[in-house]
Short mmCIF file of C-alpha atoms in Angstrom, two decimals:
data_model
loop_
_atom_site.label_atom_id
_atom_site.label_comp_id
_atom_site.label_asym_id
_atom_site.label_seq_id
_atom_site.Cartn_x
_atom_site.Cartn_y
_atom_site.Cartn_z
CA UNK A 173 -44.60 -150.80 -35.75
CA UNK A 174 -47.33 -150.76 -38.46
CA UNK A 175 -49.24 -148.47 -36.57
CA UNK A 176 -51.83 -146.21 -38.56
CA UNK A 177 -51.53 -141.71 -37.91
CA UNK A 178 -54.56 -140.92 -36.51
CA UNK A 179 -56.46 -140.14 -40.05
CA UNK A 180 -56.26 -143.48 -40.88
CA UNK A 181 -57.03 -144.97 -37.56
CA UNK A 182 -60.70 -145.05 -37.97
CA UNK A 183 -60.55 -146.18 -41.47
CA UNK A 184 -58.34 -149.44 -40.34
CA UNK A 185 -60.62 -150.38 -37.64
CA UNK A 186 -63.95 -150.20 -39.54
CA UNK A 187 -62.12 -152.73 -41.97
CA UNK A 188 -61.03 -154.83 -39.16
CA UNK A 189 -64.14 -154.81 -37.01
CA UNK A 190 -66.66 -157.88 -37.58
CA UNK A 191 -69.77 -156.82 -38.33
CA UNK A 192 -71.89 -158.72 -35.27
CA UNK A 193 -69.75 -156.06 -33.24
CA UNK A 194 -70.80 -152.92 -35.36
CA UNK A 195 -73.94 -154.11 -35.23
CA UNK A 196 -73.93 -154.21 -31.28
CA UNK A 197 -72.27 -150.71 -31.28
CA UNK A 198 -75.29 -149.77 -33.61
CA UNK A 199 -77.70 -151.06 -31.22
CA UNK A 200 -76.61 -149.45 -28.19
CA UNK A 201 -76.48 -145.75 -29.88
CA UNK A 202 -80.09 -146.41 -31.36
CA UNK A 203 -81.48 -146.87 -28.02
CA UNK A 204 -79.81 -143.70 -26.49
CA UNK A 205 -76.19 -145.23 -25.68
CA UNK A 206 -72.78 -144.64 -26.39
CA UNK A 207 -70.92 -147.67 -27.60
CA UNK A 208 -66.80 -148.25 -28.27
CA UNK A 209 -64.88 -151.01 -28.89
CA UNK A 210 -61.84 -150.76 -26.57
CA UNK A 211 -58.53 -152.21 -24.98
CA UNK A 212 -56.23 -155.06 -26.98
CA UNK A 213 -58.57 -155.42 -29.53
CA UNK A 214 -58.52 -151.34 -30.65
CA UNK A 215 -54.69 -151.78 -29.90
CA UNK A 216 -54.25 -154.86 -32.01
CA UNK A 217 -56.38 -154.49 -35.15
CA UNK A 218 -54.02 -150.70 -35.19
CA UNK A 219 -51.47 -152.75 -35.16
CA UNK A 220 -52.55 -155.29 -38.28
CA UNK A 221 -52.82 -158.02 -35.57
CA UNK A 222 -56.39 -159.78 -35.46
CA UNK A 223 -57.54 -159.64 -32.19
CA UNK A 224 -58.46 -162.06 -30.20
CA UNK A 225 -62.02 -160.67 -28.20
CA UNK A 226 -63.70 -157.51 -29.03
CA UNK A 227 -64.36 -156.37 -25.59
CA UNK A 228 -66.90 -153.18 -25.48
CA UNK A 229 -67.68 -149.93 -23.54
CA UNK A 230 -70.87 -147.89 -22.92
CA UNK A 231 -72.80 -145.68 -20.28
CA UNK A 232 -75.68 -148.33 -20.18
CA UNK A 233 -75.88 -149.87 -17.06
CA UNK A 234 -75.85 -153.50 -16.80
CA UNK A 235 -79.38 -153.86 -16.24
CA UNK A 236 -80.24 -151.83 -19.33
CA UNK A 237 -78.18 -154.29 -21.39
CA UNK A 238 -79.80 -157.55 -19.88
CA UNK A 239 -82.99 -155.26 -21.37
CA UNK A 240 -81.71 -154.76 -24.69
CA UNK A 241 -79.80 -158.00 -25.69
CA UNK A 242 -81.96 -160.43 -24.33
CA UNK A 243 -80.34 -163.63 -23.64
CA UNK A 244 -77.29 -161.77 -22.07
CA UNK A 245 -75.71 -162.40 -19.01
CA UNK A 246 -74.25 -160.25 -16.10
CA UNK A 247 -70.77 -161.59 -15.24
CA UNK A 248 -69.66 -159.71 -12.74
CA UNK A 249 -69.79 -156.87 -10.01
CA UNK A 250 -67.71 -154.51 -11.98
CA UNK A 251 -70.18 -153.85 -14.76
CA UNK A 252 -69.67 -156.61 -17.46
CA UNK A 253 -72.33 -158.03 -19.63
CA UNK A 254 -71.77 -161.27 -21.94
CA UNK A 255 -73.73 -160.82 -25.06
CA UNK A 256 -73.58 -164.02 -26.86
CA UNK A 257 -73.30 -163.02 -31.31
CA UNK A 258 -73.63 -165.90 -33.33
CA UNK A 259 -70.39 -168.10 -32.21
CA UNK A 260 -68.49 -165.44 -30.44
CA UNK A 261 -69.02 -164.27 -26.75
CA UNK A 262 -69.01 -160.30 -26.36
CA UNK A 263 -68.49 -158.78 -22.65
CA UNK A 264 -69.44 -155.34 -22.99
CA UNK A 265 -68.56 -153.26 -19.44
CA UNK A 266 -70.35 -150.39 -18.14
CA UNK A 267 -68.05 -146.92 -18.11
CA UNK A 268 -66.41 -146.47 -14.58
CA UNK A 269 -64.63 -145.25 -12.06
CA UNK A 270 -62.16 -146.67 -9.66
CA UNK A 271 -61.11 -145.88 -6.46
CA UNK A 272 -58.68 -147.24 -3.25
CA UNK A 273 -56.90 -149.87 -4.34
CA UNK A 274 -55.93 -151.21 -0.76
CA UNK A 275 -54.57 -154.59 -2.10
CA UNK A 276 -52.29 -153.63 -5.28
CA UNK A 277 -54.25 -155.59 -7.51
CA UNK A 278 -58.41 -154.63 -7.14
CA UNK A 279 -60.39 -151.71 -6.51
CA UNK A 280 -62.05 -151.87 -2.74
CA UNK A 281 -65.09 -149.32 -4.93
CA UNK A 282 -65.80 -148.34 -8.35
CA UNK A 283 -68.91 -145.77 -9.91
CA UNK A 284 -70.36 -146.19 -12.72
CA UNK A 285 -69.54 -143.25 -15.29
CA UNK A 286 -70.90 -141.64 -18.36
CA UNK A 287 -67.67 -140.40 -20.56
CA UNK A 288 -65.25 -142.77 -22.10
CA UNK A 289 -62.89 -140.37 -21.11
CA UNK A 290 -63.11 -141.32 -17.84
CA UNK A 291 -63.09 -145.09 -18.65
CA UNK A 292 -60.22 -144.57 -20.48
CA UNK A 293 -57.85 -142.90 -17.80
CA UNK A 294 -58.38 -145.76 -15.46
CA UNK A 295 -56.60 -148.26 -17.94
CA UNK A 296 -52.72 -149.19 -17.69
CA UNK A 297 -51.04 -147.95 -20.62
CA UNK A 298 -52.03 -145.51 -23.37
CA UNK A 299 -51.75 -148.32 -26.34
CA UNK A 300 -54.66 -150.04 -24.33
CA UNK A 301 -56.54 -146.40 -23.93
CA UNK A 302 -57.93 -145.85 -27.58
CA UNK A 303 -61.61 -146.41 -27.68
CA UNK A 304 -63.28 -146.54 -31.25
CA UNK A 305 -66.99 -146.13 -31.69
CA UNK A 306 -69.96 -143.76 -31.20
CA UNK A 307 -70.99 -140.91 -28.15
CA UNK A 308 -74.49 -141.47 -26.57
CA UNK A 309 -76.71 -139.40 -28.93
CA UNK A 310 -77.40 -136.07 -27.82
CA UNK A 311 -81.36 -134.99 -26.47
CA UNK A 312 -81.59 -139.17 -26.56
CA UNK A 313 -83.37 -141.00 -23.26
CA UNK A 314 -81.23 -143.51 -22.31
CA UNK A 315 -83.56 -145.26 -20.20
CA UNK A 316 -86.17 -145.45 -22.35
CA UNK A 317 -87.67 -148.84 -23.25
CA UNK A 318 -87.54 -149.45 -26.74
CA UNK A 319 -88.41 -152.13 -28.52
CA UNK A 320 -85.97 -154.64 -29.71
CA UNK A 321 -85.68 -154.08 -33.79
CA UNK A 322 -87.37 -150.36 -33.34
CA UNK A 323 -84.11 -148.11 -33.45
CA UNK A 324 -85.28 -144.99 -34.63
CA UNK A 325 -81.69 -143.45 -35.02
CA UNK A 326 -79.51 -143.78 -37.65
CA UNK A 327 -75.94 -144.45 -35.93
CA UNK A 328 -73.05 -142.10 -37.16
CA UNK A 329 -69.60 -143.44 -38.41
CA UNK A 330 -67.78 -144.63 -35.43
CA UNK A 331 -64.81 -142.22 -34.74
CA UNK A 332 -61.63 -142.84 -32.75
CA UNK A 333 -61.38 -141.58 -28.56
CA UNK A 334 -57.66 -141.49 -27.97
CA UNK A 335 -56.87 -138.93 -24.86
CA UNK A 336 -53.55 -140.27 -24.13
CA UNK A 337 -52.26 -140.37 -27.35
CA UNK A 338 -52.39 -144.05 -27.73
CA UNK A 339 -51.89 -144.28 -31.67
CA UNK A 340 -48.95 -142.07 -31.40
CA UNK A 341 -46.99 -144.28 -28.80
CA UNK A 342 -47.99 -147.24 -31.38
CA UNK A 343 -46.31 -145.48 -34.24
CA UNK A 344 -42.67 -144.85 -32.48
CA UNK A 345 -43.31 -148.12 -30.27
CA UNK A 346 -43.32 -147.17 -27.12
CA UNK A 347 -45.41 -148.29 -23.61
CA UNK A 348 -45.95 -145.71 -21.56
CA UNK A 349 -48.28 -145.66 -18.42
CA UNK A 350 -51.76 -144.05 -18.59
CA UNK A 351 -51.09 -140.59 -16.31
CA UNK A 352 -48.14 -141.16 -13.15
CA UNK A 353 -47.32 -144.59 -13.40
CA UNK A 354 -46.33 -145.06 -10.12
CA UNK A 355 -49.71 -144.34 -9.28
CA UNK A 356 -51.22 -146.63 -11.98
CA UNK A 357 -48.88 -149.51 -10.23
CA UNK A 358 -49.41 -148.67 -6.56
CA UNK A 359 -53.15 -149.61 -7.56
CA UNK A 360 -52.73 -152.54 -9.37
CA UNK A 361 -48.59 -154.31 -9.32
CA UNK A 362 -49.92 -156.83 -11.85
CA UNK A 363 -49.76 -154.07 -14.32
CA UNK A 364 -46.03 -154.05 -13.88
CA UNK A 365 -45.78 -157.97 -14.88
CA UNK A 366 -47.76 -157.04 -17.73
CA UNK A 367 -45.41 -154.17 -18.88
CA UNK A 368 -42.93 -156.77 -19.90
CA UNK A 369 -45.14 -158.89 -21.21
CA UNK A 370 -46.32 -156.70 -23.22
CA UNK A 371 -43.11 -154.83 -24.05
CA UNK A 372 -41.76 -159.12 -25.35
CA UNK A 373 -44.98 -159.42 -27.22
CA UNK A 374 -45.36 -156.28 -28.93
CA UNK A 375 -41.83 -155.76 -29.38
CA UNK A 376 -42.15 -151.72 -27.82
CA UNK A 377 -39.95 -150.31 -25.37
CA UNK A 378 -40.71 -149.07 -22.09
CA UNK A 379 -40.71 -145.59 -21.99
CA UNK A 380 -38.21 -144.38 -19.09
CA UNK A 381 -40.55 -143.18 -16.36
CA UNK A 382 -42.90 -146.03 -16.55
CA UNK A 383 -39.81 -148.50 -16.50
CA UNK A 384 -37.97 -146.41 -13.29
CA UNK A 385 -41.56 -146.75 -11.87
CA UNK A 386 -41.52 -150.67 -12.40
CA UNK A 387 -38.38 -150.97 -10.69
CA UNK A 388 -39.23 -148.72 -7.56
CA UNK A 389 -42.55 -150.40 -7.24
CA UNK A 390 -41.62 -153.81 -7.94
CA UNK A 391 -41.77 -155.49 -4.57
CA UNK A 392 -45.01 -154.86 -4.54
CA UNK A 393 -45.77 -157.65 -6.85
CA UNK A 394 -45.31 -160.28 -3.87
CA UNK A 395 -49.12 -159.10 -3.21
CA UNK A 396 -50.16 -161.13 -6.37
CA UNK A 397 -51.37 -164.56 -6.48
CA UNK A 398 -49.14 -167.06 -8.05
CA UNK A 399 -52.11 -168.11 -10.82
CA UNK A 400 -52.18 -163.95 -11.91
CA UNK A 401 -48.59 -164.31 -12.24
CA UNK A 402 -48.41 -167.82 -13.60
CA UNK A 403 -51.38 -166.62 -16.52
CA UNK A 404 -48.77 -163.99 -17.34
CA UNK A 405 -45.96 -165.99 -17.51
CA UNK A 406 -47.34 -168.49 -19.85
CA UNK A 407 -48.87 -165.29 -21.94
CA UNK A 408 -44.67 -164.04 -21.69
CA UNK A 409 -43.66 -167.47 -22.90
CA UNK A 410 -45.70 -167.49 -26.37
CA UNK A 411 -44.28 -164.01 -27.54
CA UNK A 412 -41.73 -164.22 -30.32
CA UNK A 413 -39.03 -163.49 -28.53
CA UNK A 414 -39.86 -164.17 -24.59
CA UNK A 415 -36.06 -163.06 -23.64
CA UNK A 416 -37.33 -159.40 -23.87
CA UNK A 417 -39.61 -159.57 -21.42
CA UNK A 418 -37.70 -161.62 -19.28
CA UNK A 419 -34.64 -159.17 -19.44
CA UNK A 420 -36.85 -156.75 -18.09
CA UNK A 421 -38.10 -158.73 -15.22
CA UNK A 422 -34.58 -159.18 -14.12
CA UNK A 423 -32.93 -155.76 -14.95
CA UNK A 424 -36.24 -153.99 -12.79
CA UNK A 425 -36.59 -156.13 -9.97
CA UNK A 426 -39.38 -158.03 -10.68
CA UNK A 427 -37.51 -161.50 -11.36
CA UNK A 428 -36.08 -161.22 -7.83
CA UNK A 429 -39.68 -161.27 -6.39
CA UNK A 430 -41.74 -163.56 -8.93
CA UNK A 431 -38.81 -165.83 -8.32
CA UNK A 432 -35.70 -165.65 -6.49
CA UNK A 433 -34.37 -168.81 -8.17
CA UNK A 434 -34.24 -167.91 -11.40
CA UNK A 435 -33.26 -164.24 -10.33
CA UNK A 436 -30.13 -166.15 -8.84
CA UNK A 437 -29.06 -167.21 -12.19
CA UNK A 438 -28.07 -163.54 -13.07
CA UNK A 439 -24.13 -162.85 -12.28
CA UNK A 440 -23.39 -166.92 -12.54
CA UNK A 441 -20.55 -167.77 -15.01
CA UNK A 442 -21.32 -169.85 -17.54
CA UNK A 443 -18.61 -171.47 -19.84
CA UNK A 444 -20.87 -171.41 -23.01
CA UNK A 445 -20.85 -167.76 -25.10
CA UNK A 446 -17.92 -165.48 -23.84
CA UNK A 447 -19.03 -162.45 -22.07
CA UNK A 448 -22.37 -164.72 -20.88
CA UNK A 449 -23.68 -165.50 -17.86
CA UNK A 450 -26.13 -168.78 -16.77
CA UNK A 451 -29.34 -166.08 -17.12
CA UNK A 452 -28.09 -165.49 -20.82
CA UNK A 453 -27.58 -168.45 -21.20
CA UNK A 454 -31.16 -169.44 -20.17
CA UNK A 455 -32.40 -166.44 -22.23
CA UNK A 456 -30.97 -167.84 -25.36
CA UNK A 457 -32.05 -171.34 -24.87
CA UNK A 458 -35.92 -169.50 -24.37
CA UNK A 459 -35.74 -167.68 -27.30
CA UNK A 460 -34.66 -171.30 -29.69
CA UNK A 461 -37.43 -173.15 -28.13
CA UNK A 462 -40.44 -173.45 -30.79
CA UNK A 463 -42.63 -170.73 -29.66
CA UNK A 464 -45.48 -173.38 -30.57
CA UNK A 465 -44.29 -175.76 -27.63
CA UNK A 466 -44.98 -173.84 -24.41
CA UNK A 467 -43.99 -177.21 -22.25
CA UNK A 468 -40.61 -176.78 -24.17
CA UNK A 469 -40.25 -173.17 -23.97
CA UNK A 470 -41.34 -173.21 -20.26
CA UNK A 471 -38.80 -176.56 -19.58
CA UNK A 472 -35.82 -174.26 -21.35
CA UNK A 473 -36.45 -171.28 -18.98
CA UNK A 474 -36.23 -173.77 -15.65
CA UNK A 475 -33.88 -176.45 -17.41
CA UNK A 476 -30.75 -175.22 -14.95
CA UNK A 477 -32.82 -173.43 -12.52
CA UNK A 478 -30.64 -175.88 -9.99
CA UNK A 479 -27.04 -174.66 -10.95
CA UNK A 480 -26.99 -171.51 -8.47
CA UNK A 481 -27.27 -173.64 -5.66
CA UNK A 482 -25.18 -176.93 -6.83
CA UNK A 483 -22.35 -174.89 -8.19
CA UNK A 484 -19.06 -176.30 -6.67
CA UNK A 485 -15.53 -176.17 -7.48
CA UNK A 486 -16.45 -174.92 -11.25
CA UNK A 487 -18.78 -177.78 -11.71
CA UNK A 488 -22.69 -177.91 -11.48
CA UNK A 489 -22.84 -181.25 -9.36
CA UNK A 490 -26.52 -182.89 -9.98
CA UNK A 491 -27.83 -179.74 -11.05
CA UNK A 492 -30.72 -181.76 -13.19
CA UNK A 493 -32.03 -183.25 -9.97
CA UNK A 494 -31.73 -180.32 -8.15
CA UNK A 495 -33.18 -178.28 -10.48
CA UNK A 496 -36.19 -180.60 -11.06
CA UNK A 497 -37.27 -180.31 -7.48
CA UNK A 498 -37.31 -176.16 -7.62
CA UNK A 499 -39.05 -176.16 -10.81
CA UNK A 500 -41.65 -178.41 -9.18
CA UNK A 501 -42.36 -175.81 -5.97
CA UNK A 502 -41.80 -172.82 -8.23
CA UNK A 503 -45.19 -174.25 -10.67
CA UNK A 504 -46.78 -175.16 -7.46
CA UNK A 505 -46.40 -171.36 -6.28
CA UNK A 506 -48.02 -170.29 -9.42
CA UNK A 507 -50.72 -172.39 -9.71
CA UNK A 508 -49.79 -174.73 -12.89
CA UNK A 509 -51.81 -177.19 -13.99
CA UNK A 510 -50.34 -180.81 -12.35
CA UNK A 511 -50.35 -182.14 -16.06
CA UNK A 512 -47.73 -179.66 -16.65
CA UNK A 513 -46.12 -179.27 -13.44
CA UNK A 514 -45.28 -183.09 -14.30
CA UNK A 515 -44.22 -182.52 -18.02
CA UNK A 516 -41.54 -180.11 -16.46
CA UNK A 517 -40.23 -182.23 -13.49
CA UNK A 518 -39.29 -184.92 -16.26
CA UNK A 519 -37.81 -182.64 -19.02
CA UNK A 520 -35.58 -180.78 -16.09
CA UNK A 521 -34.50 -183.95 -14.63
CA UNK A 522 -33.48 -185.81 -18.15
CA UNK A 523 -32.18 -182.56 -19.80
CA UNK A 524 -28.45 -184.17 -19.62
CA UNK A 525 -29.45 -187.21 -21.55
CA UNK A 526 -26.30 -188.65 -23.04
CA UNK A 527 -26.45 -188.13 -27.06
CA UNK A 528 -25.45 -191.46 -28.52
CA UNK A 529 -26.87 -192.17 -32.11
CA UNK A 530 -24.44 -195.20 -32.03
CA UNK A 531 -26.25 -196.88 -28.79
CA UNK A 532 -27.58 -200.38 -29.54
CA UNK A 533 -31.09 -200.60 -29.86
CA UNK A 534 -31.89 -201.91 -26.38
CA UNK A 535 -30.07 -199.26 -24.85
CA UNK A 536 -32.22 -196.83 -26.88
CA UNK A 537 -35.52 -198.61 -25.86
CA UNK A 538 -34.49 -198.31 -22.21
CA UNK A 539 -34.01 -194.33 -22.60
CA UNK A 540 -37.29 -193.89 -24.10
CA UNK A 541 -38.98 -196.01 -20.98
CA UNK A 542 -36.89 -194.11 -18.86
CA UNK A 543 -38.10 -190.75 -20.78
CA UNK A 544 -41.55 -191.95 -21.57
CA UNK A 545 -42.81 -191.80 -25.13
CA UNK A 546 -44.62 -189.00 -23.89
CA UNK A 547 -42.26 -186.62 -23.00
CA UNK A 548 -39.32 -188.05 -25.84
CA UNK A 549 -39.91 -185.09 -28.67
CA UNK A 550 -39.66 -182.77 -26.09
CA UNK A 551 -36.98 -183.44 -24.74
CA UNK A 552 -34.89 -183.62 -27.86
CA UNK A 553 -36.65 -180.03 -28.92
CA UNK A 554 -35.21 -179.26 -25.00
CA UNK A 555 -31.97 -179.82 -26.13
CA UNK A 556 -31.75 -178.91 -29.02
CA UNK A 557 -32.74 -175.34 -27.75
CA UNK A 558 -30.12 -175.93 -25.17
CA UNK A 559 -27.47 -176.16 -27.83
CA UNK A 560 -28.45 -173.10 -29.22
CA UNK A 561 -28.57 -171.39 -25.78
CA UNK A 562 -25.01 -172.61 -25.27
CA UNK A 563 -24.01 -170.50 -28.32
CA UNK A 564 -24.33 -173.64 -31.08
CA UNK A 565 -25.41 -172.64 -34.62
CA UNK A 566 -28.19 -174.55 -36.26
CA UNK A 567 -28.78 -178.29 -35.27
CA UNK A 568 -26.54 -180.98 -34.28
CA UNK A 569 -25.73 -183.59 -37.12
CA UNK A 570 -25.37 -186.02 -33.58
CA UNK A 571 -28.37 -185.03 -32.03
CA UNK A 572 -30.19 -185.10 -35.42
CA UNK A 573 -28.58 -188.82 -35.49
CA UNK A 574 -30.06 -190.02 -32.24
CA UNK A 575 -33.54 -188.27 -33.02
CA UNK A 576 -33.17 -190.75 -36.17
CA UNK A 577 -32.67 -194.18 -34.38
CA UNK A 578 -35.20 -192.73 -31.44
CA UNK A 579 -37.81 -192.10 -34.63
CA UNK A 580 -37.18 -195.79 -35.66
CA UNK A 581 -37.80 -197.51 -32.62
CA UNK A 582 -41.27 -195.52 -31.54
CA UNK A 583 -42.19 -196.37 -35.56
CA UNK A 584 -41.41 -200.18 -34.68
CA UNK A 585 -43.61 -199.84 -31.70
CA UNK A 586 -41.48 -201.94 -29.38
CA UNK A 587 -43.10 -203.07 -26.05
CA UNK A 588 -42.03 -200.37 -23.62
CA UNK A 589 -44.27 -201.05 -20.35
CA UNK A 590 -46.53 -203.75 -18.95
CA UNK A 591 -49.97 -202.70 -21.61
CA UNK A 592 -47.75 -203.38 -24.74
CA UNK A 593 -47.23 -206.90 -23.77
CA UNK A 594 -48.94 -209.88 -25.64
CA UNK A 595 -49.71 -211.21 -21.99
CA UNK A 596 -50.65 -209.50 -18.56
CA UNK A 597 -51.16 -210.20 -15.29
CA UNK A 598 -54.48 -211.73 -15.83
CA UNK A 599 -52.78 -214.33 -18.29
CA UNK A 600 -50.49 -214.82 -15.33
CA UNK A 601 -52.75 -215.97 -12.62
CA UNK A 602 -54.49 -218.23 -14.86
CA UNK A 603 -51.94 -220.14 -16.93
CA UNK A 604 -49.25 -220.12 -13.35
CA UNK A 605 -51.87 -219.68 -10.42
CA UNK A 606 -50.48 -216.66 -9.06
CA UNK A 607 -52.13 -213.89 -7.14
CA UNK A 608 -52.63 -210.82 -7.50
CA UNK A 609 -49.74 -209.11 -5.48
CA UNK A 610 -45.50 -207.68 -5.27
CA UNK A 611 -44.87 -211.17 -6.77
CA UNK A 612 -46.91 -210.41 -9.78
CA UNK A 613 -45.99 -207.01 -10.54
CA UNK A 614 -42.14 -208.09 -10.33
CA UNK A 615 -42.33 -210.41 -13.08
CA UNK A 616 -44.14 -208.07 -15.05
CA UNK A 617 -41.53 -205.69 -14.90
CA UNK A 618 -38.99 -208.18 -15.11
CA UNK A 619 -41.05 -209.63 -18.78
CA UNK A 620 -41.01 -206.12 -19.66
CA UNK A 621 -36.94 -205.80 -19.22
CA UNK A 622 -35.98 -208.95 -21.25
CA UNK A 623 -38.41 -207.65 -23.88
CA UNK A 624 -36.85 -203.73 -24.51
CA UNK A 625 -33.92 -206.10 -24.33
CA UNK A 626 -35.19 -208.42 -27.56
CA UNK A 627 -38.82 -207.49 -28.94
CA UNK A 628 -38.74 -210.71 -30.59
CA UNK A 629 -39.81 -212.14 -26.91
CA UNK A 630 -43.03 -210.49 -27.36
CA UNK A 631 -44.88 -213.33 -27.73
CA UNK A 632 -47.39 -214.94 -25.33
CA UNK A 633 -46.09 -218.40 -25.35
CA UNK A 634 -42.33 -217.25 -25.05
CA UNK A 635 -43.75 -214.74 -21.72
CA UNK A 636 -45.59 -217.34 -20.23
CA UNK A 637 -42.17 -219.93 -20.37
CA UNK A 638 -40.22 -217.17 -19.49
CA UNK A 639 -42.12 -216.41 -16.40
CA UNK A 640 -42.98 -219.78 -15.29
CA UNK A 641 -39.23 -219.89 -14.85
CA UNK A 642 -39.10 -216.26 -13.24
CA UNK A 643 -41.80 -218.12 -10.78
CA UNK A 644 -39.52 -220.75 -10.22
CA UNK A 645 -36.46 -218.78 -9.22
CA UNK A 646 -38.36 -216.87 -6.75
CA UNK A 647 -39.61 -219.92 -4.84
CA UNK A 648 -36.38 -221.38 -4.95
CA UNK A 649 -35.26 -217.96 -3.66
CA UNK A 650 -37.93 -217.89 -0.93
CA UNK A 651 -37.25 -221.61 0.35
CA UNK A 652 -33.63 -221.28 0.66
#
């Protein structure tokens, strides 16, 4: 794993640790408080990973802090401050205490506390329980006012907390559960989704207790809403190999619950890589998607999320249009953005595109309107991680084909909808007298057909002939 031993764990996060945080840490102990740097950020600069927010602890109370960093702000009722440090946002949290965690997710009370020992046993897992900074000095008065810039302590070198022995579950990769971990997920079941997360992302295993805990506790993650779940789905998505995680959902339980659809996908066979099913088959095609495309990666886990419940006979009978319906009320569920939620519904329903690099070029046209130029390099990446998934070895030399002629038409910019046009309806009304209306639109569409057909009609004269006689067919068609 990378992971420092404990004499060198200190050492590694001073080097890592930007100094606008040090210098907060400093502040807090020269007016009488303790101060650590704590959670993913401790966990990830151990690891040689730059974190992404240095969150902090302390015994100061969140009034104290709106006292000594003026300008902060108090987020929220469980004790979190926002400091703002040149162009970086700290939230430094008040030591606590929590208690009766009636809904499975937040705690109904909390106290304030004055150890970060305390702090620390409340946390999930013992990788996120390592605290690095400085005690409250001793004989101090806390709740003193001091002035801002007046420290009158010299701060000692920040020193590693690690109760649960944290560092040493870093070094042999492991993610264990802070104390009994069905207790830790009885109070809060989104720390069970975040197990595998985590487990995909820092590519640890899940020690054995904490894993049979997952799995007994596991229905208890239909408490969650679907935006906690859908935040750590995406999160799941961007590690480098998401399959872990996923794996882990389905072999404890929690697939089954988060969603029964894809959970259904476990057991189905799958003609693609002997010894397979349709869930390896979706695992693979995960895994090949470019981790830096989270529509595609997302798109390759639902792609045949409709083949469970079309299979017939050996065949998967309209599987794409199935499937693009149950991807559509699974995103809903969790809260997706609609931008996305749309993104998806295309890619699932056009994911068995025919691959024809010898189509003529109107033919080609016509699948890119029917794609969108939107969604087009997705869809090939799609299917390209499909081909993979279905047990293919490096890229198609006929998929790489069609990408080629699909590359050449976007680059000619060929009129693909009514805006790329060199007339529109406007032009219409004035040079034929129509109004605005049915009658309109259809020729529109109709100009727009003839010109994927032949982008040499892309002219304004040559429209405006062409739909005169459009006009004339259609009162011809309405007299008769």
């Amino acid at each position: 794993m990378g992971a420092p031993d404990p004499a060198g764990a200190a050492a590694r996060l001073a080097d890592a640790c930007p100094p606008h945080v040090l210098a907060v840490i400093e502040q807090l102990h020269a007016h009488g408080h303790a101060g650590y740097v704590v959670g993913g950020s401790v966990r990830d600069a151990l690891l040689g990973r730059a974190p992404k927010d240095w969150d902090l602890a302390t015994d100061a109370r969140p009034e104290r802090m709106l006292h000594l960093f003026p300008g902060a702000v108090y987020e929220n009722a469980f004790g979190t401050v926002a400091v703002r440090r040149d162009a970086d946002v700290l939230e430094i949290t008040t030591f606590r205490n929590e208690h009766d965690y009636a809904d499975f997710r937040r705690p109904h009370r909390l106290e304030f506390g004055e150890d970060i020992r305390d702090d620390l046993a409340r946390r999930d897992f013992t990788l996120n329980a390592i605290a690095w900074g400085v005690e409250a000095p001793s004989g101090g008065e806390p709740g003193a006012s001091v002035p801002a810039g007046d420290t009158g302590r010299d701060s000692p070198a920040p020193a590693i907390v690690d109760p649960f022995d944290g560092i040493a579950d870093l070094e042999r990769g492991i993610l264990r559960a802070v104390g009994d971990p069905g207790t830790r997920f009885r109070e809060d079941a989104l720390r069970m989704v975040r197990a595998v997360r985590l487990a995909a992302m820092l590519e640890v295993e899940i020690e054995p207790a904490t894993r049979a805990a997952i799995a007994a506790n596991a229905s208890l993650v239909a408490h969650l809403s679907g935006e906690r779940i859908g935040a750590e789905l995406t999160r799941l998505l961007a590690a480098p190999r998401p399959s872990v995680g996923l794996r882990l959902a389905g072999d404890t339980g929690l697939l089954a619950v988060i969603s029964p659809v894809l959970s259904a996908q476990r057991g189905v066979p799958q003609n693609k890589v002997d010894g397979e099913d349709l869930w390896d088959h979706t695992l693979r095609s995960v895994d090949a998607a470019p981790a830096e495309r989270p529509i595609v990666r997302l798109a390759a886990l639902l792609h045949d999320v409709g083949k469970p419940s079309t299979l017939a006979d050996g065949h998967f009978h309209h599987h794409d249009v199935v499937g693009a319906g149950l991807a559509v009320e699974l995103l809903e569920r969790l809260r997706t953005p609609r931008a996305t939620i749309e993104s998806i519904e295309v890619l699932v329903r056009h994911h068995m595109f025919t691959v024809d690099p010898d189509a003529t070029g109107a033919a080609i046209r016509r699948f890119i309107k029917r794609v969108g130029v939107e969604h087009v390099e997705a869809l090939l990446e799609l299917r390209r991680a499909d081909d993979i998934g279905s047990g293919r070895q490096g890229d198609s030399p006929t998929l790489v084909a069609f990408r080629a002629r699909i590359e050449e038409e976007l680059a000619a910019e060929a009129a693909l909808d009514r805006y790329a046009l060199m007339i529109d309806g406007t032009d219409l009304m004035r040079e034929l007298g129509l109004e605005p209306g049915p009658r309109l639109g259809r020729i529109l569409d109709e100009l727009v057909e003839l010109v994927i057909a032949d982008p040499a009609l892309n002219e304004a004269p040559t429209l405006l002939l062409l739909a005169q006689g459009m006009l004339a067919d259609m009162q011809d068609e309405a007299a008769s």
